[in-house]
PDB file of C-alpha atoms in Angstrom:
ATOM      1  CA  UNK M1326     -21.233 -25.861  38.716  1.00 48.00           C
ATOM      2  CA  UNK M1327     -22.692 -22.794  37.847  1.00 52.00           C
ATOM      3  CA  UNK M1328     -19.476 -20.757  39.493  1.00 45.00           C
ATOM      4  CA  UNK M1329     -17.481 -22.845  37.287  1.00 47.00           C
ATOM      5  CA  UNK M1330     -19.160 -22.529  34.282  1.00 43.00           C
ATOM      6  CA  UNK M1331     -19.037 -18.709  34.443  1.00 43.00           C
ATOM      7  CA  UNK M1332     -14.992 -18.633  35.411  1.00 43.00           C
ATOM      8  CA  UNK M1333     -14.733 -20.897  31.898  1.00 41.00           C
ATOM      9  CA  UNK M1334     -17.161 -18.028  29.982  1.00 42.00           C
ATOM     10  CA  UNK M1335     -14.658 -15.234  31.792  1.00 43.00           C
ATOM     11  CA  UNK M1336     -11.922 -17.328  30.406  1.00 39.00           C
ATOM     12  CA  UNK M1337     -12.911 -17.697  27.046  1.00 41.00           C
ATOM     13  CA  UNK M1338     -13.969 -13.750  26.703  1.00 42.00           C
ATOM     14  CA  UNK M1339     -10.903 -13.036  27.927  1.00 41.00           C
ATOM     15  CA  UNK M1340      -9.287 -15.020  25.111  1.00 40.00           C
ATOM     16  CA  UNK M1341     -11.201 -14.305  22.596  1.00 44.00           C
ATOM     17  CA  UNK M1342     -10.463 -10.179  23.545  1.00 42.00           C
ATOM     18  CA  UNK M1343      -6.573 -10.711  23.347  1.00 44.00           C
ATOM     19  CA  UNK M1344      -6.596 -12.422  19.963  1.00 48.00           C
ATOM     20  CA  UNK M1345      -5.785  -9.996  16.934  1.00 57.00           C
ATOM     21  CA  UNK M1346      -8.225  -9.982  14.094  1.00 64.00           C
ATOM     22  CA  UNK M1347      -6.455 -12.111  11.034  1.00 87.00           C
ATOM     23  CA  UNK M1348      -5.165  -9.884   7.903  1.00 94.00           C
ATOM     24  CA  UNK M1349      -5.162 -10.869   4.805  1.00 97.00           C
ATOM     25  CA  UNK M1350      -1.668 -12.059   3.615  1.00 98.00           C
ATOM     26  CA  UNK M1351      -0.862 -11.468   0.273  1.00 98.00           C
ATOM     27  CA  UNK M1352       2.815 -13.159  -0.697  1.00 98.00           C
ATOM     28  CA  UNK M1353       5.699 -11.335  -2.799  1.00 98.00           C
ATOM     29  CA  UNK M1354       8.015 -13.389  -4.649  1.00 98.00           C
ATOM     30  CA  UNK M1355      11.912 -13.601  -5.048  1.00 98.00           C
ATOM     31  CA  UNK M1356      13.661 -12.445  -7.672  1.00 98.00           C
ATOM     32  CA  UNK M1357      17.601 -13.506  -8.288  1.00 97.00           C
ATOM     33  CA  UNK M1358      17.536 -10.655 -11.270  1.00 97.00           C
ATOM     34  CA  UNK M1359      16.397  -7.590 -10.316  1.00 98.00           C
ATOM     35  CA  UNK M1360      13.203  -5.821 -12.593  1.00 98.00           C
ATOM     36  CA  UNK M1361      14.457  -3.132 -14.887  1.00 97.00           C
ATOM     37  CA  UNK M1362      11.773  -0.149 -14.089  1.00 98.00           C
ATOM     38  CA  UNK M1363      10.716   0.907 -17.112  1.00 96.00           C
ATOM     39  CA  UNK M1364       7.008   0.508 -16.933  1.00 94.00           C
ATOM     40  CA  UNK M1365       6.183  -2.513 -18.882  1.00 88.00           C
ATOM     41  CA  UNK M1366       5.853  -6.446 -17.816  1.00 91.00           C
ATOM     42  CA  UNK M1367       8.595  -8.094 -19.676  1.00 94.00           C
ATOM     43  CA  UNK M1368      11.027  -9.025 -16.803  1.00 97.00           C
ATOM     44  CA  UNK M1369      11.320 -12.215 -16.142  1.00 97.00           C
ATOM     45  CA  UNK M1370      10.051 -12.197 -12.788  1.00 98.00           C
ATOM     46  CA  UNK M1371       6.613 -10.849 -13.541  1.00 98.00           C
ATOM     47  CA  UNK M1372       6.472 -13.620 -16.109  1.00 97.00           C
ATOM     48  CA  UNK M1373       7.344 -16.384 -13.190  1.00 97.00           C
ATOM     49  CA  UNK M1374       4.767 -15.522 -11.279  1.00 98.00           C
ATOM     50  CA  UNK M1375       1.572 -17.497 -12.342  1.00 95.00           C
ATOM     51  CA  UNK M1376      -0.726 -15.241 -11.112  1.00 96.00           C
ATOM     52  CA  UNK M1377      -2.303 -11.773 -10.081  1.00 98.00           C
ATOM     53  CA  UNK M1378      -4.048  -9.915  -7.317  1.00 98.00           C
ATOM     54  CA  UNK M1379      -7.338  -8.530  -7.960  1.00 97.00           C
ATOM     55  CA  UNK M1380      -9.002  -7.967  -4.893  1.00 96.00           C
ATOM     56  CA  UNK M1381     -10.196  -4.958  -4.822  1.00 97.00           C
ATOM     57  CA  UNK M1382     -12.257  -3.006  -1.750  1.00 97.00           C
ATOM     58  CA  UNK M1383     -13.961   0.453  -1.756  1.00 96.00           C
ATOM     59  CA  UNK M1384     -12.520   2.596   1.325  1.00 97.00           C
ATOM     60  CA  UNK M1385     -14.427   5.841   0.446  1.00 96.00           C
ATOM     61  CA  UNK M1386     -17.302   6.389  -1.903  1.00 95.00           C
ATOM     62  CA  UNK M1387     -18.205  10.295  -2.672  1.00 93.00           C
ATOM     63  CA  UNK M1388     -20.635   9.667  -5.897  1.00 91.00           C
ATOM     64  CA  UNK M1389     -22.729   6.611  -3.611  1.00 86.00           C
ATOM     65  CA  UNK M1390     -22.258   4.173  -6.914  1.00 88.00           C
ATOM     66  CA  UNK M1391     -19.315   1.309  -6.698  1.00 92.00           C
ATOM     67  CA  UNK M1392     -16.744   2.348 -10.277  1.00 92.00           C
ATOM     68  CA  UNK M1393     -17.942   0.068 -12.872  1.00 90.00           C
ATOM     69  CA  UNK M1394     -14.788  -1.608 -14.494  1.00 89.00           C
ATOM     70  CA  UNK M1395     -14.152   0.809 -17.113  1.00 83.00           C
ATOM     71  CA  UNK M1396     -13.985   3.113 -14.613  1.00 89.00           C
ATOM     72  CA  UNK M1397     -11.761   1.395 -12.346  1.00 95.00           C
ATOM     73  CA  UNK M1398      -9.980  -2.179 -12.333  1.00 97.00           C
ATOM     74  CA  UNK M1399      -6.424  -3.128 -11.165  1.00 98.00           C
ATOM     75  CA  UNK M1400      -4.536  -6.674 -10.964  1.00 98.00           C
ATOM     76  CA  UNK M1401      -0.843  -6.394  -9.801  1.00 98.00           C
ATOM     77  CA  UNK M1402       2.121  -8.801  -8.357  1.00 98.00           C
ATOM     78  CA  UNK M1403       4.978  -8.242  -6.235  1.00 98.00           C
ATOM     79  CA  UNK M1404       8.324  -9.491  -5.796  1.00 98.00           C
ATOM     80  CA  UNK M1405      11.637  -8.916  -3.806  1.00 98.00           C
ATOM     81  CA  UNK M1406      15.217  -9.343  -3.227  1.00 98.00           C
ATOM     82  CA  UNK M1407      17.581  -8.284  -0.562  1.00 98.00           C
ATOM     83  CA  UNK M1408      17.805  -4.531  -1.700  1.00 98.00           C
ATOM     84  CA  UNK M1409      14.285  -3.454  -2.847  1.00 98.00           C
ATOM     85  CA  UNK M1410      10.456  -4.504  -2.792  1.00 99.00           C
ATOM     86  CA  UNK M1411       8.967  -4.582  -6.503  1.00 98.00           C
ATOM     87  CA  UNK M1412       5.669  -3.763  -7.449  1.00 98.00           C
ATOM     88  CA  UNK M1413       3.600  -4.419 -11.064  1.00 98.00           C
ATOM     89  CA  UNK M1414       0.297  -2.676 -11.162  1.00 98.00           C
ATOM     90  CA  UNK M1415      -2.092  -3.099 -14.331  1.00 97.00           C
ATOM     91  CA  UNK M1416      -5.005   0.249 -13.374  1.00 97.00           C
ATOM     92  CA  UNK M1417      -7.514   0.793 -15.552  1.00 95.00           C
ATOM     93  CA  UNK M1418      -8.579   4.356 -15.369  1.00 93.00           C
ATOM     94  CA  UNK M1419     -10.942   5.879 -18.117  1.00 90.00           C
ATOM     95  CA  UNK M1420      -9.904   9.616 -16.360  1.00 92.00           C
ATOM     96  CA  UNK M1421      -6.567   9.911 -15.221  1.00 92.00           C
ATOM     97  CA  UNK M1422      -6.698  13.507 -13.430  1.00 89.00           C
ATOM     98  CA  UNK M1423      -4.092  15.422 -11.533  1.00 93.00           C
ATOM     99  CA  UNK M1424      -5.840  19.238 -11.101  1.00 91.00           C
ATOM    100  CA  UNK M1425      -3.716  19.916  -7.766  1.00 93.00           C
ATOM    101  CA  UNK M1426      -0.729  21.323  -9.107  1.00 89.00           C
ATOM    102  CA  UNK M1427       1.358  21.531  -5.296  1.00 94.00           C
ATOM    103  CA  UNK M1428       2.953  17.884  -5.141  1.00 92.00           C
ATOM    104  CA  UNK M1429       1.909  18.620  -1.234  1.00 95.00           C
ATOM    105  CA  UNK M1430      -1.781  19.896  -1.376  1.00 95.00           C
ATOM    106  CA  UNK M1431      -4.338  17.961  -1.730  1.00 95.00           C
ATOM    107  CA  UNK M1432      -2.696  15.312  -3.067  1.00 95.00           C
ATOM    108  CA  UNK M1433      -4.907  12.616  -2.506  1.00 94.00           C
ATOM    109  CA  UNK M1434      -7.899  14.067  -3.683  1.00 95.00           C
ATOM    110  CA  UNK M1435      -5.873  13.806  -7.081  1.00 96.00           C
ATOM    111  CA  UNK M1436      -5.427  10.523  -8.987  1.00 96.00           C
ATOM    112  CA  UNK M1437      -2.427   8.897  -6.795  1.00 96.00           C
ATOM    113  CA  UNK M1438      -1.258   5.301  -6.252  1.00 98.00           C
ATOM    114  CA  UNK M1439      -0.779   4.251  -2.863  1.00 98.00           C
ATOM    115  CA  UNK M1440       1.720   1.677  -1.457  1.00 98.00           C
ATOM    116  CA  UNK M1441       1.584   0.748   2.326  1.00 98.00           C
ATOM    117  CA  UNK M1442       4.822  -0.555   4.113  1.00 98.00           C
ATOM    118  CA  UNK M1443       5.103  -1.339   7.915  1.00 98.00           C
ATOM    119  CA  UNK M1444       8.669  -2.981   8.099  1.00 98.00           C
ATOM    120  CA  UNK M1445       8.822  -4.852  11.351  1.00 98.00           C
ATOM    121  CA  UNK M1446       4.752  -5.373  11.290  1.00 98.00           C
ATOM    122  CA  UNK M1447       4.219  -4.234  14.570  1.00 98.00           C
ATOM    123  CA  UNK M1448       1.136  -2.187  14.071  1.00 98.00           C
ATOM    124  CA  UNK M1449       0.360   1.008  15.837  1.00 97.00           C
ATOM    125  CA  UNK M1450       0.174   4.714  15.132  1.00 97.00           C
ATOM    126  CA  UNK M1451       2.409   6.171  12.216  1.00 97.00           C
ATOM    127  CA  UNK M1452       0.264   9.297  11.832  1.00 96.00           C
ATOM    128  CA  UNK M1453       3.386  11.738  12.679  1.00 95.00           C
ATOM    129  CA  UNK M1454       5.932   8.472  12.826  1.00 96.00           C
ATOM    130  CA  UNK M1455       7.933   6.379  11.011  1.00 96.00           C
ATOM    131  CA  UNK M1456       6.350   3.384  12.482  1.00 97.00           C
ATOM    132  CA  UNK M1457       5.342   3.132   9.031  1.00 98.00           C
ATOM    133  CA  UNK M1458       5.084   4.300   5.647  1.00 98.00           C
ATOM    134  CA  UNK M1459       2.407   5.167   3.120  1.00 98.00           C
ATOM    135  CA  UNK M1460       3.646   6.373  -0.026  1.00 98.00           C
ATOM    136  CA  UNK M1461       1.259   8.274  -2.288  1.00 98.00           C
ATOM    137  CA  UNK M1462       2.579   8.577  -5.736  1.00 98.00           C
ATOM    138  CA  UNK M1463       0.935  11.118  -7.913  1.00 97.00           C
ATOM    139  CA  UNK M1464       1.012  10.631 -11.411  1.00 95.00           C
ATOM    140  CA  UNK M1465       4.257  12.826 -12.068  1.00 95.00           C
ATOM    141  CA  UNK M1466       5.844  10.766  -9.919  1.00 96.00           C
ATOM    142  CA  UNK M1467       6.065  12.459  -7.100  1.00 97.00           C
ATOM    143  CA  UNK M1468       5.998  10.715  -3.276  1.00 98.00           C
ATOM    144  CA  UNK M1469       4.536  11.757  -0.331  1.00 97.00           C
ATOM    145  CA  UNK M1470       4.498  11.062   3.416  1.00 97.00           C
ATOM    146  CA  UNK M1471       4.008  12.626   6.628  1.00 96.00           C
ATOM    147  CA  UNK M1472       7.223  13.126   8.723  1.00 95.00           C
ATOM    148  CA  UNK M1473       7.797  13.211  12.973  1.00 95.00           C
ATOM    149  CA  UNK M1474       6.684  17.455  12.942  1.00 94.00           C
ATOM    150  CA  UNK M1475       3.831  16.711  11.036  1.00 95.00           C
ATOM    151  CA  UNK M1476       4.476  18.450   7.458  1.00 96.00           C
ATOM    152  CA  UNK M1477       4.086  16.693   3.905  1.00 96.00           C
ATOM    153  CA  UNK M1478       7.385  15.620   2.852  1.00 96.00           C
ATOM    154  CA  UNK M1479       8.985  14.396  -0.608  1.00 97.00           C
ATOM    155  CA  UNK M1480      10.830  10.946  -0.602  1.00 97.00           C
ATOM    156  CA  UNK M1481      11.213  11.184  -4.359  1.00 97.00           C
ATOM    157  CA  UNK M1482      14.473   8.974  -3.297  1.00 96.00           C
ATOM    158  CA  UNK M1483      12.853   6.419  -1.763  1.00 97.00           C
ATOM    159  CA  UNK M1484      11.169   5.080  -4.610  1.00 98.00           C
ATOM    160  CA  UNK M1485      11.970   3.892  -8.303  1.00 98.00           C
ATOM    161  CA  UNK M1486       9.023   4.481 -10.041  1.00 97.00           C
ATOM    162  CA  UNK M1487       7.848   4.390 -13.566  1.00 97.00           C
ATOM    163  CA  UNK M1488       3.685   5.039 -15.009  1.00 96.00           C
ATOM    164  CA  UNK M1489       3.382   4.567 -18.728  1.00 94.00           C
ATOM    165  CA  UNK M1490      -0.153   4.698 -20.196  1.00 93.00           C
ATOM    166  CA  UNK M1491      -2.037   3.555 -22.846  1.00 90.00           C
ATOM    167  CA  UNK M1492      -5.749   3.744 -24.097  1.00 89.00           C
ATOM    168  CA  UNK M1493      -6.941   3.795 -20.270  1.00 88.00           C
ATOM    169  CA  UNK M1494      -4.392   1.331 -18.888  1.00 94.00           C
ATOM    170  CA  UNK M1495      -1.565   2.497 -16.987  1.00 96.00           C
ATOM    171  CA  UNK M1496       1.550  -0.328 -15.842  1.00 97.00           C
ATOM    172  CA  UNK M1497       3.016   1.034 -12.820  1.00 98.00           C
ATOM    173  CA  UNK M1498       6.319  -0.641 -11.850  1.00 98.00           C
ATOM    174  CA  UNK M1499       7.634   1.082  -8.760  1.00 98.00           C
ATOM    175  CA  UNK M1500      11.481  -0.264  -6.513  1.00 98.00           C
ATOM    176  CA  UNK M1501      11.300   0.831  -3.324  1.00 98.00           C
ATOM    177  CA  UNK M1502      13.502   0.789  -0.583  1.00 98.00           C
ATOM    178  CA  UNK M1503      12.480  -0.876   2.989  1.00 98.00           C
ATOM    179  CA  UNK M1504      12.586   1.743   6.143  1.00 97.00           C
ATOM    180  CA  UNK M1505      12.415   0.567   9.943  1.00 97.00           C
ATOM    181  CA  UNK M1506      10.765   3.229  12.301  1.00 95.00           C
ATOM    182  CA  UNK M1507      14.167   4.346  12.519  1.00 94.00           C
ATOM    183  CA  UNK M1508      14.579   6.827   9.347  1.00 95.00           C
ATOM    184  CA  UNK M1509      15.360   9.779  10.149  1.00 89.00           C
ATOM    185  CA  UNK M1510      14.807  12.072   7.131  1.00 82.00           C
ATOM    186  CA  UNK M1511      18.189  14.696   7.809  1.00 78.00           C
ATOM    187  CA  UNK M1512      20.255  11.579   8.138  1.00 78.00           C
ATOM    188  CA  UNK M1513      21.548   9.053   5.363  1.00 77.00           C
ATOM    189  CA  UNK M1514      19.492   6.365   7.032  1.00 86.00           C
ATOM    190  CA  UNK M1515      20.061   2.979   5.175  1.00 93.00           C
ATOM    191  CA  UNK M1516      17.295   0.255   4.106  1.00 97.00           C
ATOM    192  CA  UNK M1517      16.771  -2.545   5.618  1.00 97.00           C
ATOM    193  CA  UNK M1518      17.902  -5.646   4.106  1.00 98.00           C
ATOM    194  CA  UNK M1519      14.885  -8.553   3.451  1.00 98.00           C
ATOM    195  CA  UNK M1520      15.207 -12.702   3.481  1.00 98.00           C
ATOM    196  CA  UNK M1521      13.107 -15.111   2.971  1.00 98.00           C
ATOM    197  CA  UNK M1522       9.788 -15.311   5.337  1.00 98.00           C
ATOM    198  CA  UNK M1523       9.852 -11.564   6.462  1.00 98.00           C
ATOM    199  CA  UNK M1524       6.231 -11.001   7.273  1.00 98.00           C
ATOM    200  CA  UNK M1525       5.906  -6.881   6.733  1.00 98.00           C
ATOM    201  CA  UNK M1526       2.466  -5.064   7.207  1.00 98.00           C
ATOM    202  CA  UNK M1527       1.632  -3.810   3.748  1.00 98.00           C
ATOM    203  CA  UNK M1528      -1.034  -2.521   1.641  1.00 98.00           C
ATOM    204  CA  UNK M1529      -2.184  -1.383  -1.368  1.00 98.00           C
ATOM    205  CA  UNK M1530      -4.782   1.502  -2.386  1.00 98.00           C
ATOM    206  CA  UNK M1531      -5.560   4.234  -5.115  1.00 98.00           C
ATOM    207  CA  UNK M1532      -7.412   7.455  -5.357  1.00 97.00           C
ATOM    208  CA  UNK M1533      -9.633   7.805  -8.111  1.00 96.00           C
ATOM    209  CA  UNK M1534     -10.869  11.252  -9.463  1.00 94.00           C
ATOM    210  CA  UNK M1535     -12.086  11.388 -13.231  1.00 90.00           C
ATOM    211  CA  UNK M1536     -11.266  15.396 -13.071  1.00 87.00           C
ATOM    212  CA  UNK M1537     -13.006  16.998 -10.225  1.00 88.00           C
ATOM    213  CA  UNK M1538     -12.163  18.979  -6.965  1.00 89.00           C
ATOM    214  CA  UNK M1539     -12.416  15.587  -5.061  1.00 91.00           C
ATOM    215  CA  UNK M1540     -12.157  12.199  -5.822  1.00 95.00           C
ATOM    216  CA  UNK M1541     -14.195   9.556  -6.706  1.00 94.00           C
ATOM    217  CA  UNK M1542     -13.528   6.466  -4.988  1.00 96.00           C
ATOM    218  CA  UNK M1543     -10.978   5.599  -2.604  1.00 98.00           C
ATOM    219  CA  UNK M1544      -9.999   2.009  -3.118  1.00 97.00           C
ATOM    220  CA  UNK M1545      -7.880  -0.401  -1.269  1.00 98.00           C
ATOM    221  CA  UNK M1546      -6.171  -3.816  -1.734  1.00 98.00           C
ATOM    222  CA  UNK M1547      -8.065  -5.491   1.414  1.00 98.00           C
ATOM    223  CA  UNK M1548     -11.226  -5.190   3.717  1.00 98.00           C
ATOM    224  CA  UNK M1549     -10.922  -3.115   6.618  1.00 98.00           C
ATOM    225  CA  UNK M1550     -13.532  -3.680   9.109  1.00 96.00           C
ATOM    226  CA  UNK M1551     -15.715  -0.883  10.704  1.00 95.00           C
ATOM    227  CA  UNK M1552     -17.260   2.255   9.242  1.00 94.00           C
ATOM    228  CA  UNK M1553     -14.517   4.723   9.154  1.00 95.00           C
ATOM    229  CA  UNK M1554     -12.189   2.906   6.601  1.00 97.00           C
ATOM    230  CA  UNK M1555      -9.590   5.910   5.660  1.00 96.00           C
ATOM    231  CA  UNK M1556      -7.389   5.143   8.685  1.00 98.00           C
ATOM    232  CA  UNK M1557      -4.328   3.819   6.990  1.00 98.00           C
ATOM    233  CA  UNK M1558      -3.059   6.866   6.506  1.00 97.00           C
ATOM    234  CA  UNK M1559      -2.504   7.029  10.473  1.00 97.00           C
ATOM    235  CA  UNK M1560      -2.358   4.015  11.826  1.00 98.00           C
ATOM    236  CA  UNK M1561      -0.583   0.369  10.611  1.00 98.00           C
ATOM    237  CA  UNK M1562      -3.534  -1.344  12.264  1.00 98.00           C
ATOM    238  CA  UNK M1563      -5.245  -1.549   9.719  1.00 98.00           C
ATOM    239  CA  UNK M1564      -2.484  -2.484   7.053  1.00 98.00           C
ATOM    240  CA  UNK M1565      -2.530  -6.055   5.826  1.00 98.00           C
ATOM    241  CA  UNK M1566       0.458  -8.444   5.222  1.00 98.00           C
ATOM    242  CA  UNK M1567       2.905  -9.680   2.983  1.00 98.00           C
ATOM    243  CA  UNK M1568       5.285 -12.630   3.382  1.00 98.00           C
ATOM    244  CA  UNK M1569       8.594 -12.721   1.416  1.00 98.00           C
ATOM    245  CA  UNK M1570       8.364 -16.430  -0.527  1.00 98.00           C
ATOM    246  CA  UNK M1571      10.345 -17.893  -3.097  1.00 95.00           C
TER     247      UNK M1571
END
């Protein structure tokens, strides 16, 4: 009895070991008429959708106080169709500060929106791979990644992006085009074409510096467990999800 009842605890541990922690799923919603990017919320699609996201979850913390809401607040919504992945983001930033001048130095410690996309949602390292992507926009519109050598790249033309701002509230309304671990940068590698109940790994997260050297706050769309929690920018492990819905 006892033999038994330790094979069954084996079992179980064994189970339990296998099993991948649940993500949070967030959903993106079809369009039939495509947002015009243009940095407001008047489409119609942004309208249909009854609701926003809000969650939001402190990655990195350099001045040990959580941003109060006039320092920092966001609600946004997504959508799709077959040619691009939308994105409406409502950030409330009392400081909006770029002092990095080099699109590819020190970017993040600048203020910069983040957009996480893991096509096939297969996890893993991206870190010098196109296993996945993670975008960081600054706030001249310039995007970022890290290619297969290693080196900060520009994919400007992977993204339609547009930041207007007013009295501390900037709409970001961004188009981007969906990559497989495929791309290859020198090539004219094509998109991937999305349907209804693709489940991608995605993410959301923005760097928050009210005008120093470093930032603030680094702040994400979605817990991510342990104590080191900058690690999406190499590995899709710790991206969450998003389902394509109606």
């Amino acid at each position: 009895m006892r033999l038994t009842i330790i094979a069954f605890s084996i079992v179980i541990l064994l189970f339990n070991c296998s099993q991948k922690p649940t993500k949070k799923r967030f959903k993106a919603h079809y369009t039939h008429l495509a947002p015009v990017v243009d940095g407001d919320a008047k489409d119609s699609i942004w309208h249909a959708i009854p609701y926003w996201n809000t969650e939001q979850y402190t990655w990195i913390n350099n001045v040990n106080s959580e941003p109060p809401a006039a320092d920092f607040s966001w609600k946004y919504k997504l959508a799709w169709d077959e040619n691009k992945f939308y994105v409406l983001a409502e950030i409330r930033d009392d400081v909006i500060s770029d002092v990095h001048p080099d699109p590819k130095n020190l970017y993040y410690q600048d203020d910069c929106f983040e957009v996480l996309f893991d096509e096939d949602n297969s996890g893993g390292d991206h870190e010098v791979s196109y296993q996945a992507f993670v975008y960081h926009i600054s706030i001249l519109h310039d995007v970022l990644d890290i290619d297969t050598e290693g080196n900060r790249v520009l994919l400007n033309d992977h993204v339609e992006i547009r930041m207007d701002t007013l009295n501390g509230t900037s709409i970001w309304e961004a188009a981007f085009d969906i990559y497989d671990e495929g791309y290859i940068s020198t090539d004219k590698s094509n998109p991937v074409k999305l349907h209804k109940g693709k489940v991608m790994g995605w993410g959301m997260a923005y760097c928050d510096n009210d005008g120093e050297e470093n930032r603030d706050h680094f702040i994400g769309s979605h817990f991510i467990p342990g104590k080191d929690k900058n690690v999406t920018w190499r590995s899709a492990d710790a991206f969450a999800e998003v389902k394509l819905v109606e």
